[in-house]
mmCIF file of the C-alpha atoms, coordinates in Angstrom:
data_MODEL
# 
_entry.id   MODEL 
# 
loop_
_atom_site.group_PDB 
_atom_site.id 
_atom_site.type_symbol 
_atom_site.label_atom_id 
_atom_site.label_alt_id 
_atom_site.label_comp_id 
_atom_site.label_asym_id 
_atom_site.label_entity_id 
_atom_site.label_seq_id 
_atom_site.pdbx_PDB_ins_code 
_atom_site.Cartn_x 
_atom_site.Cartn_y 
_atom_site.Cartn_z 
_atom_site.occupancy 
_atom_site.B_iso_or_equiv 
_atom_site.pdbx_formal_charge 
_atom_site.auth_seq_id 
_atom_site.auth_comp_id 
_atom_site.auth_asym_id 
_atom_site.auth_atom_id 
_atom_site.pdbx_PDB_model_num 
ATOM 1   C CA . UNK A 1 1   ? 13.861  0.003   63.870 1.00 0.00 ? 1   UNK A CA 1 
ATOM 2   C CA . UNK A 1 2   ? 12.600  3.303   63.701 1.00 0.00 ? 2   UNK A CA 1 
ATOM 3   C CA . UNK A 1 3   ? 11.361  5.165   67.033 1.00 0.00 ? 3   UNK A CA 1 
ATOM 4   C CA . UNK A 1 4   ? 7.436   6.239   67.056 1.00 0.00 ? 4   UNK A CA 1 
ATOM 5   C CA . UNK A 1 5   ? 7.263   10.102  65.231 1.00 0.00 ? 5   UNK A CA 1 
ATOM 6   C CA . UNK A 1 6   ? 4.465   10.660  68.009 1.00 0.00 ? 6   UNK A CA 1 
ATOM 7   C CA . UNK A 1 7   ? 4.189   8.939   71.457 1.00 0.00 ? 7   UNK A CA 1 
ATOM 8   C CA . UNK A 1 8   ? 0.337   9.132   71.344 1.00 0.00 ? 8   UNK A CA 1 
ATOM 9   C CA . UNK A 1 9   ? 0.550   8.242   67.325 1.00 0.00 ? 9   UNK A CA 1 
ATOM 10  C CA . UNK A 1 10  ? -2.953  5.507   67.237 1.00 0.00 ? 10  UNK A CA 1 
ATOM 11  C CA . UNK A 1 11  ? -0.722  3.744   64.660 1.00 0.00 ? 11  UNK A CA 1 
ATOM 12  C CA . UNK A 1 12  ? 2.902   3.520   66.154 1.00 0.00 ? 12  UNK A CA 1 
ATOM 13  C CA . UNK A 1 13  ? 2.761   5.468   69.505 1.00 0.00 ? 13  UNK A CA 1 
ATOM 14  C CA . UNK A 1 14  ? 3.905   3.246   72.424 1.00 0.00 ? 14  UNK A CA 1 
ATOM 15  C CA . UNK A 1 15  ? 1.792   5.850   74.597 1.00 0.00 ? 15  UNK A CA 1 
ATOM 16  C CA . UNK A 1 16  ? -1.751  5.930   73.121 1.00 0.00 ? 16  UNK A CA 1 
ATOM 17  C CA . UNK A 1 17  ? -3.401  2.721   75.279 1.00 0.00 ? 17  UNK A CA 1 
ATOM 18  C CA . UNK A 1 18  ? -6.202  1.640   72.498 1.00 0.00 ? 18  UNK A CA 1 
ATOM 19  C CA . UNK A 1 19  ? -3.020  2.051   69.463 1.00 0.00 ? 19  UNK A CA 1 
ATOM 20  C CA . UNK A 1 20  ? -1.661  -0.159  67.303 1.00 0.00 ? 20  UNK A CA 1 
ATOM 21  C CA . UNK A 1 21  ? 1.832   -0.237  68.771 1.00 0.00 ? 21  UNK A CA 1 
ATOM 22  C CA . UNK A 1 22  ? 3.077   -0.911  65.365 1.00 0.00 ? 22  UNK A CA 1 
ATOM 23  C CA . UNK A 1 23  ? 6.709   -1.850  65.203 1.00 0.00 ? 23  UNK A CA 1 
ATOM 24  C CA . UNK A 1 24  ? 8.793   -0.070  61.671 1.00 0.00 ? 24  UNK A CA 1 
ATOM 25  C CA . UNK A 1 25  ? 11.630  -0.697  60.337 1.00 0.00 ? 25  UNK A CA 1 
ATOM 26  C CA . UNK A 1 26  ? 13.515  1.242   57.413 1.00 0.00 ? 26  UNK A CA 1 
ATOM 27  C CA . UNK A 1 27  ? 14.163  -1.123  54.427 1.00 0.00 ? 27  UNK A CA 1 
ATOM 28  C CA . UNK A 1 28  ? 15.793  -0.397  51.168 1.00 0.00 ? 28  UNK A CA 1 
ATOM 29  C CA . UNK A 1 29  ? 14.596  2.489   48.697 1.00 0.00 ? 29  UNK A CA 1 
ATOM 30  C CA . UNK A 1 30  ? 12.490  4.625   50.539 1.00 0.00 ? 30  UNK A CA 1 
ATOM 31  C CA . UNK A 1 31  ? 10.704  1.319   51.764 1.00 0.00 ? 31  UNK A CA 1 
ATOM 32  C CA . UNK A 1 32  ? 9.184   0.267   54.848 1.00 0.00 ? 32  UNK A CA 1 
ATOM 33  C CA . UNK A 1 33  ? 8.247   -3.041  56.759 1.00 0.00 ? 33  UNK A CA 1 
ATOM 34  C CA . UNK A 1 34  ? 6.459   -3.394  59.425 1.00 0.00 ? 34  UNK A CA 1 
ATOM 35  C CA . UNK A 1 35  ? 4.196   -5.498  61.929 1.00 0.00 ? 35  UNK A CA 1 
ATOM 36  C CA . UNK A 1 36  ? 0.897   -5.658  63.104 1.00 0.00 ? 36  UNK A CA 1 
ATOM 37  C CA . UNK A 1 37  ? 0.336   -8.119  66.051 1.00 0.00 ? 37  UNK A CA 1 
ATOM 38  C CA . UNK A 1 38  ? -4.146  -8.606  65.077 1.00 0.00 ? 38  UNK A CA 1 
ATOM 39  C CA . UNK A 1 39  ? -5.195  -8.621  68.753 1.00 0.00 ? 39  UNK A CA 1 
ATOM 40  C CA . UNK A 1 40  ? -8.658  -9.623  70.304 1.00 0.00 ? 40  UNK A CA 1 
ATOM 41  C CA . UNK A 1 41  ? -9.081  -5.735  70.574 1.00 0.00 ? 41  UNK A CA 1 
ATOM 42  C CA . UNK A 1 42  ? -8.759  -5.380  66.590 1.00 0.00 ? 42  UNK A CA 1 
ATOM 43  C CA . UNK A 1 43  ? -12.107 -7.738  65.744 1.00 0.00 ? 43  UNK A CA 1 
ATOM 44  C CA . UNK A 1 44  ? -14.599 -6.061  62.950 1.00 0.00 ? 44  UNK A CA 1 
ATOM 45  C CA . UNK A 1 45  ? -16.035 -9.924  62.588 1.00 0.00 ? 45  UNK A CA 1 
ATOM 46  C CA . UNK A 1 46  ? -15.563 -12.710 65.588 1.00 0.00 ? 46  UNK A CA 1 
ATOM 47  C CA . UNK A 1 47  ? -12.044 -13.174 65.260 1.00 0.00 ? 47  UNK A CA 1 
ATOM 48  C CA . UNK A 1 48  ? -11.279 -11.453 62.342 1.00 0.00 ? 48  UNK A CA 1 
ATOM 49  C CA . UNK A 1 49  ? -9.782  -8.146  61.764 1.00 0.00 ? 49  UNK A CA 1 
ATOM 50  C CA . UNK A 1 50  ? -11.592 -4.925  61.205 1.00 0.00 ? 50  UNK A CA 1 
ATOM 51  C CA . UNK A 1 51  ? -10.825 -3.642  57.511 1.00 0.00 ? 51  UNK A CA 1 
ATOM 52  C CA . UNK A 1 52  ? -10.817 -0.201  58.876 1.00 0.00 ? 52  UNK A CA 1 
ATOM 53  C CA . UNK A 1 53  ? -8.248  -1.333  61.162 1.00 0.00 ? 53  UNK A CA 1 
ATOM 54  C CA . UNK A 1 54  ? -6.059  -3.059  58.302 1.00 0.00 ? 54  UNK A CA 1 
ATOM 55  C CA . UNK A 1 55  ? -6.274  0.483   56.324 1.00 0.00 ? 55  UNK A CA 1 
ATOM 56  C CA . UNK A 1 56  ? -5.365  2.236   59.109 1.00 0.00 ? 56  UNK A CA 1 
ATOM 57  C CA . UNK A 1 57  ? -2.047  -0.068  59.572 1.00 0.00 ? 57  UNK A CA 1 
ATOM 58  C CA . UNK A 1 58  ? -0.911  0.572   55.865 1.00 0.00 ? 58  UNK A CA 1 
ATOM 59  C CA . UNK A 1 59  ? -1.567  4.104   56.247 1.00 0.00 ? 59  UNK A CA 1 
ATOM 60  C CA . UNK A 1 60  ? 0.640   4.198   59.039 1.00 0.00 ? 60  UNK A CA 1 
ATOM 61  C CA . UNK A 1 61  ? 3.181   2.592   57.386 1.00 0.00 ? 61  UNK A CA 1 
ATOM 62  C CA . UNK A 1 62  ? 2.729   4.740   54.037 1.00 0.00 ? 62  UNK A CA 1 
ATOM 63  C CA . UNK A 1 63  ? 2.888   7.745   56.094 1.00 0.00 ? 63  UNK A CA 1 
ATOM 64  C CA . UNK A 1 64  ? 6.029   6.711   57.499 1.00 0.00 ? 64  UNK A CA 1 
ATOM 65  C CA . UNK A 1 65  ? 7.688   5.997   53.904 1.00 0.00 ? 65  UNK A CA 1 
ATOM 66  C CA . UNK A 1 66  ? 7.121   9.585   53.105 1.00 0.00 ? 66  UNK A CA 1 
ATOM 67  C CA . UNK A 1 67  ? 9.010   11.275  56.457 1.00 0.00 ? 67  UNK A CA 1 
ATOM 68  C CA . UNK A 1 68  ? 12.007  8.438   54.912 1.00 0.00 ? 68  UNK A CA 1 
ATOM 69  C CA . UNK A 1 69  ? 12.006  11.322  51.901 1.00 0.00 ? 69  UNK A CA 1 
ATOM 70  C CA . UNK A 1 70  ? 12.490  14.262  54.844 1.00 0.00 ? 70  UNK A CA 1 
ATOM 71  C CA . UNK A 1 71  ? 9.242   15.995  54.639 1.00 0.00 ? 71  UNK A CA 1 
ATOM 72  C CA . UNK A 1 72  ? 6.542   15.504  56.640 1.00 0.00 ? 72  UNK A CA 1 
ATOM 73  C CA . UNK A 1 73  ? 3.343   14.749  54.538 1.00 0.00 ? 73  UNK A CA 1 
ATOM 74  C CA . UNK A 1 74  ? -0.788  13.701  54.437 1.00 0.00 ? 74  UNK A CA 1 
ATOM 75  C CA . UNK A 1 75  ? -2.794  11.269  53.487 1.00 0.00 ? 75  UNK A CA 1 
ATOM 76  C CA . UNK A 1 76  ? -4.813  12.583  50.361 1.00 0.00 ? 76  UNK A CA 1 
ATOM 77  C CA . UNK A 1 77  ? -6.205  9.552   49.084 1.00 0.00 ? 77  UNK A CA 1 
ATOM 78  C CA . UNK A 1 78  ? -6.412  5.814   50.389 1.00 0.00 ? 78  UNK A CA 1 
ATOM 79  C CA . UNK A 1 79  ? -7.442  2.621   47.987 1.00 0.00 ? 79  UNK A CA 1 
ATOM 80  C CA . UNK A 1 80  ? -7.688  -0.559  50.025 1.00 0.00 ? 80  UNK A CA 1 
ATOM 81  C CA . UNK A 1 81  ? -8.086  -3.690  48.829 1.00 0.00 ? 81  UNK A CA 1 
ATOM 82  C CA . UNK A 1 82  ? -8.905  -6.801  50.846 1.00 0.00 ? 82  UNK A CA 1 
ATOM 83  C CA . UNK A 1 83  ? -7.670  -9.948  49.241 1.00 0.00 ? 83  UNK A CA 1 
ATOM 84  C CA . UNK A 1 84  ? -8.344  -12.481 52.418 1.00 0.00 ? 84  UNK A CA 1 
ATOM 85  C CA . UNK A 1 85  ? -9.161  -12.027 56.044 1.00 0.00 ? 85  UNK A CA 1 
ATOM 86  C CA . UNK A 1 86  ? -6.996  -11.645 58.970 1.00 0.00 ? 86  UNK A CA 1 
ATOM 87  C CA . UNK A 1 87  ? -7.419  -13.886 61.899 1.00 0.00 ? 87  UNK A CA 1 
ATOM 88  C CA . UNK A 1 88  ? -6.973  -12.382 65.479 1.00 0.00 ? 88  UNK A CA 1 
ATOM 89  C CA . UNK A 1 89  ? -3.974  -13.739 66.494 1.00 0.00 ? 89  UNK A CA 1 
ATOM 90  C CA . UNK A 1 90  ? -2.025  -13.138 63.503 1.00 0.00 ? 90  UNK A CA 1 
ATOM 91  C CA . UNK A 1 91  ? 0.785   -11.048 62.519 1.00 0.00 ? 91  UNK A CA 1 
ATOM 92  C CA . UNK A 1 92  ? 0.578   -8.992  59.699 1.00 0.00 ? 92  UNK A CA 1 
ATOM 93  C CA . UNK A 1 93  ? 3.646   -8.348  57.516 1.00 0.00 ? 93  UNK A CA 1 
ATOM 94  C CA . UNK A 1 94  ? 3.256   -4.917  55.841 1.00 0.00 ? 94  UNK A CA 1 
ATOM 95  C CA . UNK A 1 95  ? 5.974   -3.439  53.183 1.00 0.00 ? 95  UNK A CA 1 
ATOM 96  C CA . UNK A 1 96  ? 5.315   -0.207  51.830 1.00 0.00 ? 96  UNK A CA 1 
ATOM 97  C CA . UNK A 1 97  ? 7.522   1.885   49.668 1.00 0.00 ? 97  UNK A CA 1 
ATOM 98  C CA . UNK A 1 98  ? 7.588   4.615   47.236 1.00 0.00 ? 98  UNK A CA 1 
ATOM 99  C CA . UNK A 1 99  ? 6.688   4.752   43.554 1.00 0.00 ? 99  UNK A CA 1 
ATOM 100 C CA . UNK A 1 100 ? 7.129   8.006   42.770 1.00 0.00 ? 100 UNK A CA 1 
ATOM 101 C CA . UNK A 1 101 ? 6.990   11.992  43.394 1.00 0.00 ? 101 UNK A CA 1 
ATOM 102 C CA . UNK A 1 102 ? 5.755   15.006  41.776 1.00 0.00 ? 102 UNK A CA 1 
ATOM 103 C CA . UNK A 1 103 ? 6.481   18.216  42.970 1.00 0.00 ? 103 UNK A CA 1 
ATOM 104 C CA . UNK A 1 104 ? 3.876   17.694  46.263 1.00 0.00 ? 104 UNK A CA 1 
ATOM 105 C CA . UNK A 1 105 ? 2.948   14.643  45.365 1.00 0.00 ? 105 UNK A CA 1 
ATOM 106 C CA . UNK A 1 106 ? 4.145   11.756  46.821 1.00 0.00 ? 106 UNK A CA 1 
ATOM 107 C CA . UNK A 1 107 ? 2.558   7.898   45.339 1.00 0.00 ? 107 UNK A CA 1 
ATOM 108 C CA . UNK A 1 108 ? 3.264   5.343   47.721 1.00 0.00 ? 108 UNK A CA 1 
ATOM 109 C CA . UNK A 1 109 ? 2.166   1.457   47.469 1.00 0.00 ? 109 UNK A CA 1 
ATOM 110 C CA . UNK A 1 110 ? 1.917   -1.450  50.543 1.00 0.00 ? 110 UNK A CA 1 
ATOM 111 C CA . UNK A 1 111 ? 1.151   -4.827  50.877 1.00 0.00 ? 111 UNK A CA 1 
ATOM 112 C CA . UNK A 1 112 ? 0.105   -6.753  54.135 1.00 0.00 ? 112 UNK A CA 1 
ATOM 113 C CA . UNK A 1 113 ? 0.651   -10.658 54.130 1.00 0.00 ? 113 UNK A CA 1 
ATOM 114 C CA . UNK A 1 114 ? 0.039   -13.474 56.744 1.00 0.00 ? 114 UNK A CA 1 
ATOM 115 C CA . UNK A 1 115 ? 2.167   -15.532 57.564 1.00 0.00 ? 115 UNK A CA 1 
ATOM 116 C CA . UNK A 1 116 ? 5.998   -14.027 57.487 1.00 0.00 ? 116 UNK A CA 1 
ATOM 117 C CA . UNK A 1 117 ? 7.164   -11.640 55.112 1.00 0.00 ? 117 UNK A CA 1 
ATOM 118 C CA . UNK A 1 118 ? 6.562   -13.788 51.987 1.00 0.00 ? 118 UNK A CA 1 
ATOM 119 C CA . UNK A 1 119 ? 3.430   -15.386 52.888 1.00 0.00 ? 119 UNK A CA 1 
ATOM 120 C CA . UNK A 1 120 ? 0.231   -14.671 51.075 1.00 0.00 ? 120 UNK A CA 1 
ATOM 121 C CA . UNK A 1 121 ? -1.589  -11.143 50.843 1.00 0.00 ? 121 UNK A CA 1 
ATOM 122 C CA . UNK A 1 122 ? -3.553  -9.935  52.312 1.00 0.00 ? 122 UNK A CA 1 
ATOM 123 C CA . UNK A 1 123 ? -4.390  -6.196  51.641 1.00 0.00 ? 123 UNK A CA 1 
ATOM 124 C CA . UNK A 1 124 ? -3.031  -3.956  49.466 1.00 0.00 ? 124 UNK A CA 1 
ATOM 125 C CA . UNK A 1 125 ? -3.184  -0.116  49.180 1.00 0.00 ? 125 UNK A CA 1 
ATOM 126 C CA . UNK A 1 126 ? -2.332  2.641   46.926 1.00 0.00 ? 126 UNK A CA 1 
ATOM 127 C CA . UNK A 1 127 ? -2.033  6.098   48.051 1.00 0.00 ? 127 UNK A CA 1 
ATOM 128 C CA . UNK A 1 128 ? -1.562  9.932   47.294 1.00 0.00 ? 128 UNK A CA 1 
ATOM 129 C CA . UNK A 1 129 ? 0.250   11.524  49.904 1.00 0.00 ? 129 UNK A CA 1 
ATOM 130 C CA . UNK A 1 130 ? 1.137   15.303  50.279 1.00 0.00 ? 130 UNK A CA 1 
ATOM 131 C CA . UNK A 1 131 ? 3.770   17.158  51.509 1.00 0.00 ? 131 UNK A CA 1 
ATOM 132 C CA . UNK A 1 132 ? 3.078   19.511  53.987 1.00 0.00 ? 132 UNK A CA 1 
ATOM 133 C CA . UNK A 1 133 ? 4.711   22.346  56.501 1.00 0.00 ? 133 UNK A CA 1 
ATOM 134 C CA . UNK A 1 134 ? 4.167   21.955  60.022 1.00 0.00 ? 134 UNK A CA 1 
ATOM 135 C CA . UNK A 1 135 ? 1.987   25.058  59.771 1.00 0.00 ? 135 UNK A CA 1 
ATOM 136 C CA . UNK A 1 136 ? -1.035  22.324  58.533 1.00 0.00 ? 136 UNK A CA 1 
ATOM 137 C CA . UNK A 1 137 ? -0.308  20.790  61.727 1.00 0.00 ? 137 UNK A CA 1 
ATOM 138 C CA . UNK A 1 138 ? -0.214  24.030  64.359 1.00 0.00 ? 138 UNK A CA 1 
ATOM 139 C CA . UNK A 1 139 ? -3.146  25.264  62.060 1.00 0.00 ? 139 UNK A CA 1 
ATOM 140 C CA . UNK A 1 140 ? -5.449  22.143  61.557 1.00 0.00 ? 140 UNK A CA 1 
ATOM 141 C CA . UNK A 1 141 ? -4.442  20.502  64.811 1.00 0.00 ? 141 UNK A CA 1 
ATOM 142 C CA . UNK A 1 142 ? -4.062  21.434  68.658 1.00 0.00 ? 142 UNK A CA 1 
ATOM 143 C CA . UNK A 1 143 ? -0.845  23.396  68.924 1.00 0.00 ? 143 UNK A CA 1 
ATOM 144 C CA . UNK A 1 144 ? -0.017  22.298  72.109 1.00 0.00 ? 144 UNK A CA 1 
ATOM 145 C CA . UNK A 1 145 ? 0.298   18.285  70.549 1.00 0.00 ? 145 UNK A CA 1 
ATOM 146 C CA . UNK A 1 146 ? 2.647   19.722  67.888 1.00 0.00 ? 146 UNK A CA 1 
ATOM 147 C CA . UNK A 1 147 ? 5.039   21.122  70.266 1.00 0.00 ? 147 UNK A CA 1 
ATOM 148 C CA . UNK A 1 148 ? 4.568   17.989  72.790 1.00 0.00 ? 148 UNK A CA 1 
ATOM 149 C CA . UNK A 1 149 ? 5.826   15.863  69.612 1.00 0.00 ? 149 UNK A CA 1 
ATOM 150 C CA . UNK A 1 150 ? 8.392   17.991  68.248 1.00 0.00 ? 150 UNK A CA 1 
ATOM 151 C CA . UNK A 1 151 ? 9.828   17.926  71.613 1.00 0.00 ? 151 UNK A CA 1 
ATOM 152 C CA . UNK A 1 152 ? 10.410  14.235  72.060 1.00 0.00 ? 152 UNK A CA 1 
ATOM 153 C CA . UNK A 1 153 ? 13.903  12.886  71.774 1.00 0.00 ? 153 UNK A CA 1 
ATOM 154 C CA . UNK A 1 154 ? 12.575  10.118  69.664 1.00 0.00 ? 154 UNK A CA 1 
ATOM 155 C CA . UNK A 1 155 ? 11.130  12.883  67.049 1.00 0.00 ? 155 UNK A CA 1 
ATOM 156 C CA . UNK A 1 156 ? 14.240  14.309  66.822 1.00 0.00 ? 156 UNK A CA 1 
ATOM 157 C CA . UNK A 1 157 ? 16.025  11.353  66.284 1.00 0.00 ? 157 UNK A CA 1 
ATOM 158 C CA . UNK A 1 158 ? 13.839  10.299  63.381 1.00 0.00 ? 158 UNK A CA 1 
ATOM 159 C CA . UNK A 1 159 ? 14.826  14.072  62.002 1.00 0.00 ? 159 UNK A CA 1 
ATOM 160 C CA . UNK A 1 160 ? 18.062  14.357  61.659 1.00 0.00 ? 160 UNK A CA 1 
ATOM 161 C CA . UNK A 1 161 ? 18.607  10.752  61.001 1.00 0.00 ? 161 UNK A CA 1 
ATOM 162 C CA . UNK A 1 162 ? 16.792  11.306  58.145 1.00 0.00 ? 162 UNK A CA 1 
ATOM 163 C CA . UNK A 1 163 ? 16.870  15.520  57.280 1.00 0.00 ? 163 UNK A CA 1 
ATOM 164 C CA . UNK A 1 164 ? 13.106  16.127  58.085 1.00 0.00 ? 164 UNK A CA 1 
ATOM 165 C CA . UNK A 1 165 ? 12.850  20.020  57.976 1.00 0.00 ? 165 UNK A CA 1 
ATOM 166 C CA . UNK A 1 166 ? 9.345   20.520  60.030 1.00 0.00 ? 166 UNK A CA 1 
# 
């Protein structure tokens, strides 16, 4: 199980009160799985999931597929598809993994599915992700966030384990 990359992370970050709390864990391959527990707090619909939400989860977890390949990296393109609703309540089974990269370029794939880990899908997303110096962070973000994360055990865990050069 992989430690949160950001305490306050909306998607993982056990410290950020409205967040996902998303729980990770490395797989094979440059791969990914993780859950989504689809809380009352989650609704786009009376007890159904927001889509934006569901996006949001398999963004997280493509995001965290590409620090697995030791660069940190941004979403540059998102294609969701919505195959059936999610019912608050529900857990949401998301694998996400790695297809390919080119020079900056890193094409990533998930899957979210009710019902365990080979139940039926859900959502699906393709995305572009590139890789990026922590410059686009101290540059594009607040630089006092960037050196809060970077000096959290648990991000420094995640980069050696897996030789992320920030």
């Amino acid at each position: 199980m992989l430690p949160s990359h950001y305490r306050r992370c909306y998607g993982c970050g056990p410290d950020h009160g409205a967040g996902l709390r998303m729980r990770l864990t490395v797989g094979q391959q440059a791969s990914i799985h993780a859950q989504l527990e689809v809380t009352d707090d989650h609704q786009g619909a009376p007890g159904l999931a927001h889509g934006g939400l569901l996006a949001c989860a398999l963004d997280e977890a493509l995001g965290t597929v590409a620090w697995l390949l030791g660069t940190p990296a941004v979403t540059a393109r998102l294609e969701t598809e919505y195959l059936t609703p999610v019912p608050v309540g529900s857990v949401l089974h998301i694998h996400a993994r790695c297809t390919g990269v080119t020079g900056r370029k890193i094409s990533l794939v998930a899957e979210g599915r009710r019902n365990g880990p080979t139940g039926s899908p859900a959502v699906r997303a393709t995305a572009l992700f590139l890789a990026v110096d922590l410059e686009h962070f101290t540059t594009h973000g607040r630089v006092h966030d960037v050196a809060q994360a970077m000096a959290d055990p648990d991000f420094d865990t995640i980069r050696r384990a897996f030789g992320i050069n920030p």
